Short mmCIF file of C-alpha atoms in Angstrom, two decimals:
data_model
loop_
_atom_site.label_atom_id
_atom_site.label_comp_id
_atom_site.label_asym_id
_atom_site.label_seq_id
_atom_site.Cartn_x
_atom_site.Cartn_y
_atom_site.Cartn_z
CA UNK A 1 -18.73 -15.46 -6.90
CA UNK A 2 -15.36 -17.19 -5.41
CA UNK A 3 -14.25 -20.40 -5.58
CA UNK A 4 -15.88 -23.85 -5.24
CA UNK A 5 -14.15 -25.04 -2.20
CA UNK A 6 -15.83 -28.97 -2.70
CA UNK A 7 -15.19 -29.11 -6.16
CA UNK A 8 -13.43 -32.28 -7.00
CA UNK A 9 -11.26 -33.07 -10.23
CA UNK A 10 -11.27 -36.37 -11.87
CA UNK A 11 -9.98 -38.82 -9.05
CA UNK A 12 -12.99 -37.31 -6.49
CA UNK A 13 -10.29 -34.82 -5.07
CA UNK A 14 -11.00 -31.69 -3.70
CA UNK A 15 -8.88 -28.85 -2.46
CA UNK A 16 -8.49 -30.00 0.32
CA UNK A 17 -6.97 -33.70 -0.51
CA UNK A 18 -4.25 -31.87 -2.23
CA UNK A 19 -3.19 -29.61 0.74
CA UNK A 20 -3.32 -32.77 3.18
CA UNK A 21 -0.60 -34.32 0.08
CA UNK A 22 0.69 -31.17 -0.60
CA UNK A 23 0.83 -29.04 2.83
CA UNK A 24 3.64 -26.86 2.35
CA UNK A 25 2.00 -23.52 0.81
CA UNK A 26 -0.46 -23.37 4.20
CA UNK A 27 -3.29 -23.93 2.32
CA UNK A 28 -4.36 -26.66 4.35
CA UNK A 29 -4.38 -24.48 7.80
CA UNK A 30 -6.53 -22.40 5.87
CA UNK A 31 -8.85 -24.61 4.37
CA UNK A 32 -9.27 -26.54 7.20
CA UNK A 33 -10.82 -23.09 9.42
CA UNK A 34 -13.29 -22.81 6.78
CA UNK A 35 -16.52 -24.33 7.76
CA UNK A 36 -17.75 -24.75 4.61
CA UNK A 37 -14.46 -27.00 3.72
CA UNK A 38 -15.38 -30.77 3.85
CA UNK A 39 -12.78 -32.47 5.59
CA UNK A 40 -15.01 -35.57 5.89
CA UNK A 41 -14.59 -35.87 1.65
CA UNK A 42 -13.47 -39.65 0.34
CA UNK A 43 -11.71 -39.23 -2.72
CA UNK A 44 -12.43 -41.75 -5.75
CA UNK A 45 -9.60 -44.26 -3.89
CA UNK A 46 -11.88 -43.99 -0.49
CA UNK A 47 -9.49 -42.10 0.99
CA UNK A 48 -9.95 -39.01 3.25
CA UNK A 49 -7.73 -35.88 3.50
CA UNK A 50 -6.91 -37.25 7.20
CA UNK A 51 -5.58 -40.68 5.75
CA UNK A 52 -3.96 -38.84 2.80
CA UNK A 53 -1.86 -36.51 5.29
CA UNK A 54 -1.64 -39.88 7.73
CA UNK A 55 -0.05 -41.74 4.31
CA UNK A 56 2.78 -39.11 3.39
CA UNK A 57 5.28 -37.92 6.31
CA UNK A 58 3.63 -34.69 6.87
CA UNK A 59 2.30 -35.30 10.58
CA UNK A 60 1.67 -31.37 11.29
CA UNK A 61 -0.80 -31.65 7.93
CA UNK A 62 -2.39 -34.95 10.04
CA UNK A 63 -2.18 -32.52 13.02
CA UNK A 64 -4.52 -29.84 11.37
CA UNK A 65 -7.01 -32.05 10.35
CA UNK A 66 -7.15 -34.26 13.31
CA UNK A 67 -7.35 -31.03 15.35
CA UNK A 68 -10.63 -30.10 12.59
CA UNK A 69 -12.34 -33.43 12.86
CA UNK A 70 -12.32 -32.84 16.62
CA UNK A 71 -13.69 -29.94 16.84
CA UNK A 72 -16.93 -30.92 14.29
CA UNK A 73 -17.15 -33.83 16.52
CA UNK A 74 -17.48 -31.81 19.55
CA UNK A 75 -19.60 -29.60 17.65
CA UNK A 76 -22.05 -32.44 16.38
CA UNK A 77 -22.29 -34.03 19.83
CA UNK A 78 -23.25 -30.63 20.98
CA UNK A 79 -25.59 -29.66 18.57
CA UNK A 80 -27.61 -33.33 19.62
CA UNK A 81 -27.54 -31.71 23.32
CA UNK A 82 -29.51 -29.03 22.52
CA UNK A 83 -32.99 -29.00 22.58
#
């Protein structure tokens, strides 16, 4: 079946808030090329897995996700483009 890659725990986070706190296994380069991944998910605090990584001193972990937010931004704008 796999895993639940949006499942959140108690505090609303999902795998991917704890690899923008926690980036230094990779998971969060991973996560963050998988589609599927919400990067947009707000955490029970309101917080984002952007402004987690943009809170703790990991700026490549901000880099990743910035670079992911781009690109479905780009991708959204394009998708209202075509008819």
């Amino acid at each position: 079946k796999g895993a639940h890659l949006n499942a959140v725990d108690q505090q609303g986070c999902a795998p991917i808030h704890d690899a923008a706190q926690f980036p230094q296994n990779g998971a969060l380069a991973i996560l963050a090329e998988i589609p599927a991944v919400n990067v947009h998910a707000v955490d029970k605090s309101g917080r984002t897995p952007y402004q987690i990584a943009l809170d703790n001193p990991h700026t490549n972990a901000a880099g990743i996700l910035k670079r992911r937010l781009a690109r479905d931004m780009a991708e959204a704008q394009s998708s209202r483009k075509d008819p």
